[in-house]
Coordinates of N, CA and C in Angstrom, one line a residue:
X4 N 124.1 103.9 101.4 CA 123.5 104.9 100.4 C 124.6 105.7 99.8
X5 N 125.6 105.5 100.8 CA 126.7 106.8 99.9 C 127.2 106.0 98.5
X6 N 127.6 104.6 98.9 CA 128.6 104.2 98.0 C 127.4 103.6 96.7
X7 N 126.0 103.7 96.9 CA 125.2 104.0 95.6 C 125.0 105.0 94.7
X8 N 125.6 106.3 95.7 CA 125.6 107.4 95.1 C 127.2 107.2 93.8
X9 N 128.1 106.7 94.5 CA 129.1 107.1 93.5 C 129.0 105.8 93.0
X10 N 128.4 104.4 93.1 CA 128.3 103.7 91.6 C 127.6 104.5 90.9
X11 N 126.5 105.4 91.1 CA 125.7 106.3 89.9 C 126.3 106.6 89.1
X12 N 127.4 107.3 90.0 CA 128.7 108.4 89.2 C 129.2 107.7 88.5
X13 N 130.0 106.3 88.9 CA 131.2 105.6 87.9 C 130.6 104.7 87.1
X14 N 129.4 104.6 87.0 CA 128.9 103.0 86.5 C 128.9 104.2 84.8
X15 N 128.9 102.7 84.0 CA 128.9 103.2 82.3 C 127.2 103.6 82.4
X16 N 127.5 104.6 81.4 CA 125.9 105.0 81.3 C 125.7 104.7 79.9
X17 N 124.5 104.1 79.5 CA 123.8 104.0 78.3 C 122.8 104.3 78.0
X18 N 122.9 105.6 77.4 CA 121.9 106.9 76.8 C 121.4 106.1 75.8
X19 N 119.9 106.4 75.6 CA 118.8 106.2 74.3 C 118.9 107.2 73.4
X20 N 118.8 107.1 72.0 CA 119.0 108.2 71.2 C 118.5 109.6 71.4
X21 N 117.4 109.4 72.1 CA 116.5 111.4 72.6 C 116.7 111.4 73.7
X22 N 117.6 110.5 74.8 CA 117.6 110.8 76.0 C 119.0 112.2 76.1
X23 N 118.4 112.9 77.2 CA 119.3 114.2 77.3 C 120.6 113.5 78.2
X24 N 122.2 113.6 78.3 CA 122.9 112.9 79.0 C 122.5 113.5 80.1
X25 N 123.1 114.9 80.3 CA 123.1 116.1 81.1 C 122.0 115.6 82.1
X26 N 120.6 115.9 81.6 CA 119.8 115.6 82.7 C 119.7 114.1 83.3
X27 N 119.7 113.1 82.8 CA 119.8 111.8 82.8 C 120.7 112.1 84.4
X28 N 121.9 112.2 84.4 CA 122.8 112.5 85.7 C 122.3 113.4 86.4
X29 N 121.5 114.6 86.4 CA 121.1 115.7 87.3 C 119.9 114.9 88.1
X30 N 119.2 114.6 87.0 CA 118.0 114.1 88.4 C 118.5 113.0 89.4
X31 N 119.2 111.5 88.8 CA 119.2 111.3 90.1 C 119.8 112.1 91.2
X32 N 120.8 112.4 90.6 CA 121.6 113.2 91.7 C 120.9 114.2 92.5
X33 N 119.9 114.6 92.0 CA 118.8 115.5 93.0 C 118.3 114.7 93.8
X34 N 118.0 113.4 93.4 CA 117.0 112.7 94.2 C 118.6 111.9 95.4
X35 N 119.1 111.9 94.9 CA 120.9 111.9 95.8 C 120.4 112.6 97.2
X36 N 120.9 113.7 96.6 CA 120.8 114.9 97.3 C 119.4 115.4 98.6
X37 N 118.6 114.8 98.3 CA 117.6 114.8 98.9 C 117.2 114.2 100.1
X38 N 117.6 113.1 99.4 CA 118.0 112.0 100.4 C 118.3 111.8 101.6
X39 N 120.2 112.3 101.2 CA 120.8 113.1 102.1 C 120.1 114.1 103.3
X40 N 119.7 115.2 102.3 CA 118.8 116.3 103.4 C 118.2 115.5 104.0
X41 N 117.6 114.7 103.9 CA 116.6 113.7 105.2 C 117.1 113.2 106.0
X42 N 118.1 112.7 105.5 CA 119.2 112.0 107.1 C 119.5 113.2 107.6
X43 N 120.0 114.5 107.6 CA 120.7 115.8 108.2 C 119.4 116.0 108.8
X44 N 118.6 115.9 108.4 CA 117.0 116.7 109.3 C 117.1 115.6 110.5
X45 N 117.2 114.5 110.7 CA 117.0 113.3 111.8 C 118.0 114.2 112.8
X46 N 117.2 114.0 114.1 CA 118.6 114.9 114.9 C 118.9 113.4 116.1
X47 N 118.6 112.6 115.8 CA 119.3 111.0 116.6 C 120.8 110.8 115.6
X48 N 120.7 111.3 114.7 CA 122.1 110.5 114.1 C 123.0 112.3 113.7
X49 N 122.2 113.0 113.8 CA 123.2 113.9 113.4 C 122.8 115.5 114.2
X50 N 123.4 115.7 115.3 CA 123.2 116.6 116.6 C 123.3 118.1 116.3
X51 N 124.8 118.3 115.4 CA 124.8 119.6 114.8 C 123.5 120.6 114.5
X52 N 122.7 119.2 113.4 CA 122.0 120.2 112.5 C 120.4 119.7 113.0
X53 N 120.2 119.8 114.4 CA 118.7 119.9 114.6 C 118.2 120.8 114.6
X54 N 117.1 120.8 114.4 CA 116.1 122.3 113.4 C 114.8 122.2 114.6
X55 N 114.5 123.4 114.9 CA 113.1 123.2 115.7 C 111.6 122.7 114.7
X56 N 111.9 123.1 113.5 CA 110.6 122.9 112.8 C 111.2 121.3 112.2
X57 N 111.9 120.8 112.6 CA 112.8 119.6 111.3 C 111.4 118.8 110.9
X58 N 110.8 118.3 111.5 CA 109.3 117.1 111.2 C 109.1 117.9 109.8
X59 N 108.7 119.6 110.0 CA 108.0 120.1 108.8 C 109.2 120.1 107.8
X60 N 110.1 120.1 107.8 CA 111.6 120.0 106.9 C 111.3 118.4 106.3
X61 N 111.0 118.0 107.4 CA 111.1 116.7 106.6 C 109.9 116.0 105.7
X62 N 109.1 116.7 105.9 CA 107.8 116.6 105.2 C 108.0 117.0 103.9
X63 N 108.2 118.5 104.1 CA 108.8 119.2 102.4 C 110.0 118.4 101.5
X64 N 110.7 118.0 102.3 CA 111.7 117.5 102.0 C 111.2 115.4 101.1
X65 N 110.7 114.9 102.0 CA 109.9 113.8 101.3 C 109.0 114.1 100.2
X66 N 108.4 115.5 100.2 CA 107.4 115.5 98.7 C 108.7 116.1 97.6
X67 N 109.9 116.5 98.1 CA 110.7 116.7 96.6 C 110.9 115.0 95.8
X68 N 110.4 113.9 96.3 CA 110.4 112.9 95.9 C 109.5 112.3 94.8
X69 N 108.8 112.9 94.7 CA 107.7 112.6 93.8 C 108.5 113.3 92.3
X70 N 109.3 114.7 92.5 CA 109.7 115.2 91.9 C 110.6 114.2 90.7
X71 N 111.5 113.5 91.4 CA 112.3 112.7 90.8 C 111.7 111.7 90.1
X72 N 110.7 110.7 90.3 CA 109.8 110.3 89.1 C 109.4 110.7 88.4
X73 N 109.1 111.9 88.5 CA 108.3 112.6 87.2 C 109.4 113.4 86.1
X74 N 110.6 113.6 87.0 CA 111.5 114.3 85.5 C 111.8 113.2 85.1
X75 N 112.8 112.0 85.9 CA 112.8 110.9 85.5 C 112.0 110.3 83.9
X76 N 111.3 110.5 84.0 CA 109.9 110.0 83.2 C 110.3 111.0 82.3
X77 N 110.3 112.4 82.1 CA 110.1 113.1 81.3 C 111.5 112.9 80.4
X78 N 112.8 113.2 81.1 CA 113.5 113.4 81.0 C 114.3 112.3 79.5
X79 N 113.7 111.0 80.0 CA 114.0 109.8 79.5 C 113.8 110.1 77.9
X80 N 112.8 111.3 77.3 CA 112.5 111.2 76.0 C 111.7 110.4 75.7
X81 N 111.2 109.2 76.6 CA 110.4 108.3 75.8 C 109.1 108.0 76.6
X82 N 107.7 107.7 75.3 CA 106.3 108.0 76.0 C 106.0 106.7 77.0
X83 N 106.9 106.2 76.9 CA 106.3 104.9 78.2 C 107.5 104.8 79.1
X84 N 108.5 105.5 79.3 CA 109.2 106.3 80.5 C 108.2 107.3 80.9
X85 N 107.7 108.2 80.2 CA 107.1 109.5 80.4 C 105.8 108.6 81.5
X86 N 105.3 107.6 80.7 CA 103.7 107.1 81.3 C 104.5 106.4 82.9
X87 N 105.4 106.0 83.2 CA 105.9 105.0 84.0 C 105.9 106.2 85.0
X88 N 107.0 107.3 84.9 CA 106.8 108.4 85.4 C 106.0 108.7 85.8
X89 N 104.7 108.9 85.4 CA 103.4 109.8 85.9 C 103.0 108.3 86.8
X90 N 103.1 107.3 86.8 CA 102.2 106.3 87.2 C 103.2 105.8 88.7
X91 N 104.4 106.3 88.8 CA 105.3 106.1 90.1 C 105.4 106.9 90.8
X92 N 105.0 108.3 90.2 CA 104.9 109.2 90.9 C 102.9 109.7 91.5
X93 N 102.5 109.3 91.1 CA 101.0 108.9 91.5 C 100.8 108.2 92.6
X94 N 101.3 107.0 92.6 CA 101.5 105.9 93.7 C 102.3 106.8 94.5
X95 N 103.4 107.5 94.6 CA 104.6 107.6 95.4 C 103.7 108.9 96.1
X96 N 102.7 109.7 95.7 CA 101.9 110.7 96.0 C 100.5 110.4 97.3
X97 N 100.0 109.1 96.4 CA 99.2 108.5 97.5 C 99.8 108.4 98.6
X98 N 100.8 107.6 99.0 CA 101.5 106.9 99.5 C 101.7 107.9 100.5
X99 N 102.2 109.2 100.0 CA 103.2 110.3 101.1 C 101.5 110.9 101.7
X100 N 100.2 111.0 100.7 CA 99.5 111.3 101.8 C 99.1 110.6 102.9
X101 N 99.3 109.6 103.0 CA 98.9 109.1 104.6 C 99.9 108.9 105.2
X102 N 101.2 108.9 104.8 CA 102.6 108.8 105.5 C 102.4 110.7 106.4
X103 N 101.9 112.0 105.2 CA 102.5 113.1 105.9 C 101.5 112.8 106.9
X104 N 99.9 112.9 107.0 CA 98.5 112.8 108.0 C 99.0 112.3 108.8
X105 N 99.9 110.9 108.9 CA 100.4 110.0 109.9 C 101.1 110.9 110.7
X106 N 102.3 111.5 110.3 CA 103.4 112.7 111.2 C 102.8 113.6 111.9
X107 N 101.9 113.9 110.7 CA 101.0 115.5 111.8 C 100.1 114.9 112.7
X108 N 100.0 113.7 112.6 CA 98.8 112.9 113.7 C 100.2 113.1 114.9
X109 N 101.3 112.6 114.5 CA 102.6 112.6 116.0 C 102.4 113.6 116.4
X110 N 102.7 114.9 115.3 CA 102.9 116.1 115.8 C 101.8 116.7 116.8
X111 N 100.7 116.3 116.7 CA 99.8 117.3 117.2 C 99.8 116.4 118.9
X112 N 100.3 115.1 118.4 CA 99.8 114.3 119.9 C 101.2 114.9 121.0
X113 N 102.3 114.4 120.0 CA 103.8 114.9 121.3 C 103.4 116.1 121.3
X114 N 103.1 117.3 120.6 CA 103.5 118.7 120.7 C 104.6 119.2 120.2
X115 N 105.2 118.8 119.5 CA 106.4 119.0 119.2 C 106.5 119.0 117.9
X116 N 107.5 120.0 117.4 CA 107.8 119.7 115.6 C 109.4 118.8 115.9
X117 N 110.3 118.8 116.6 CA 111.1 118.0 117.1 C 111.0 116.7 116.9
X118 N 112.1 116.1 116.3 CA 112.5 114.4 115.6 C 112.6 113.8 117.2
X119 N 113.1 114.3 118.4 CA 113.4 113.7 119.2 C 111.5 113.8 120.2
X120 N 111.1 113.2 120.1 CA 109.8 112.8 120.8 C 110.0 112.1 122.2
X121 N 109.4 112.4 123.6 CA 109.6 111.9 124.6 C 108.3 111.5 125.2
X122 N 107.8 110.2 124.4 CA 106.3 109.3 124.9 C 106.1 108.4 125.4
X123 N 107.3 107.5 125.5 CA 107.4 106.8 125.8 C 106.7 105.6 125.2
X124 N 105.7 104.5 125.7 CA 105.2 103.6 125.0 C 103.6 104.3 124.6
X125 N 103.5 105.4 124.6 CA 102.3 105.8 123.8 C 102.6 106.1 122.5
X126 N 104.1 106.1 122.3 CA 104.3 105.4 120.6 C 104.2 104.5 120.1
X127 N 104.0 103.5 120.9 CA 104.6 101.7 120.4 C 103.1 101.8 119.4
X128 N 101.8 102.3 119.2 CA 100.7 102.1 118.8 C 101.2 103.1 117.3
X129 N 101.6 104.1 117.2 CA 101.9 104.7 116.2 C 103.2 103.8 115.1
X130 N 103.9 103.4 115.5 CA 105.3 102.5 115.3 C 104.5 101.9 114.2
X131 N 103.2 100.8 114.4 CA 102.5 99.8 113.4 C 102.2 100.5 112.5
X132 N 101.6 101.7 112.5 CA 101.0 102.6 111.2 C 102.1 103.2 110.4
X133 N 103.2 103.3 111.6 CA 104.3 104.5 110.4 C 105.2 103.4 110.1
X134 N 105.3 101.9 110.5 CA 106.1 100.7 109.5 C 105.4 100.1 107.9
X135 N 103.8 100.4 108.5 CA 102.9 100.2 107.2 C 103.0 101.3 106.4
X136 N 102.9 102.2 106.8 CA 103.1 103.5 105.3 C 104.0 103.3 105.0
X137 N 105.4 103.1 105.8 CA 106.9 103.3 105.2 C 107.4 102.1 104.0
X138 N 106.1 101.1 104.1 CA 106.5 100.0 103.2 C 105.9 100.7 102.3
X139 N 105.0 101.1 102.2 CA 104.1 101.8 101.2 C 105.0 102.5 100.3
X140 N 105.6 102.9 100.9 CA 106.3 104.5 100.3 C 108.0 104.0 100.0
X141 N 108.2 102.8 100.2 CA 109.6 102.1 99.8 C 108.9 101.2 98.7
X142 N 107.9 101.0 98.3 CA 107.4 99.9 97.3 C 108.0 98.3 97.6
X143 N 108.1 97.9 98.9 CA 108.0 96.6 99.4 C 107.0 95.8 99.8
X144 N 106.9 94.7 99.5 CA 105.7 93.5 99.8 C 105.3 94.0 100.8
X145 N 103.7 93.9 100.8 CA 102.9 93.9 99.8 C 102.1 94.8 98.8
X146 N 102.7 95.8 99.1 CA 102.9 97.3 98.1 C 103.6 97.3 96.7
X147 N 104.3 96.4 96.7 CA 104.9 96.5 95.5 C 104.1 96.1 94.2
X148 N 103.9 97.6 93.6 CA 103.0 97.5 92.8 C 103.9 97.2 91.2
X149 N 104.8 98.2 91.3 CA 105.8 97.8 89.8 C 106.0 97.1 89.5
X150 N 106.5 95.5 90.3 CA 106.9 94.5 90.2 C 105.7 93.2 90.0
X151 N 104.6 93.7 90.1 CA 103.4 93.3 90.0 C 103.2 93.7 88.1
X152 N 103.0 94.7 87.5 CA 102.8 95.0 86.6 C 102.3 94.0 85.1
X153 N 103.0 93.1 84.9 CA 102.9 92.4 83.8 C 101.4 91.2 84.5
X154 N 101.5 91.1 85.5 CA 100.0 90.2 86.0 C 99.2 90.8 86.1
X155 N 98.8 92.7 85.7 CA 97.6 93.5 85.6 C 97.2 93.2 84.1

């Protein structure tokens, strides 16, 4: 993920005539940025920065995603970026609500707002539902609805 971040940076960019440059670079870079914050909230890969609320950090933190489709879209200048926008960020909204219901269903069962959970195999049943939302919400087979588009 890092070294996608700086092809973002170095790769040639090719603006449309009403596209803004400025923002064209700011949003992904937010959605960069975000990203990031999600790996920092995981406290398995990164010890420093575990948060007692992190699950809820990471919740808020996944709906700034929706964010980035929709400026995305706007941003672009153009009405069928703008429509693509509103229609990836719709899906990407479904998607996070049964992904977040899924977390608070963890949360309420461990007791814990804590990434590190100690259940042992009374997670292996939750594992199936949070690999099926997570395709959901990466737009992989059999979710992938974009890539579908010209067969609707």
């Amino acid at each position: 993920p890092l070294f996608d971040g700086v092809k973002l940076i170095k790769k040639e960019q090719l603006l449309s005539f009403r596209s803004s440059g400025f923002f064209f670079l700011v949003v992904p870079g937010f959605t960069f940025m975000v990203m990031y914050l999600e790996w920092f909230v995981m406290c398995y890969f990164f010890d420093f920065f575990s948060l007692v609320f992190g699950v809820l950090l990471f919740l808020c933190l996944i709906g700034f995603s929706v964010y980035s489709f929709l400026l995305g879209g706007i941003v672009s200048n153009s009405k069928y970026g703008f429509l693509g926008g509103l229609r990836s960020g719709n899906q990407s909204v479904s998607y996070e609500i049964v992904f977040s219901l899924f977390i608070i269903s963890i949360i309420f069962w461990s007791g814990s707002y804590v990434f590190f959970w100690g259940g042992g195999f009374l997670f292996v049943y939750f594992y199936v539902f949070f690999f099926i939302s997570m395709w959901g919400e990466l737009n992989r087979a059999p979710f992938d609805f974009s890539e579908g588009e010209s067969e609707l």
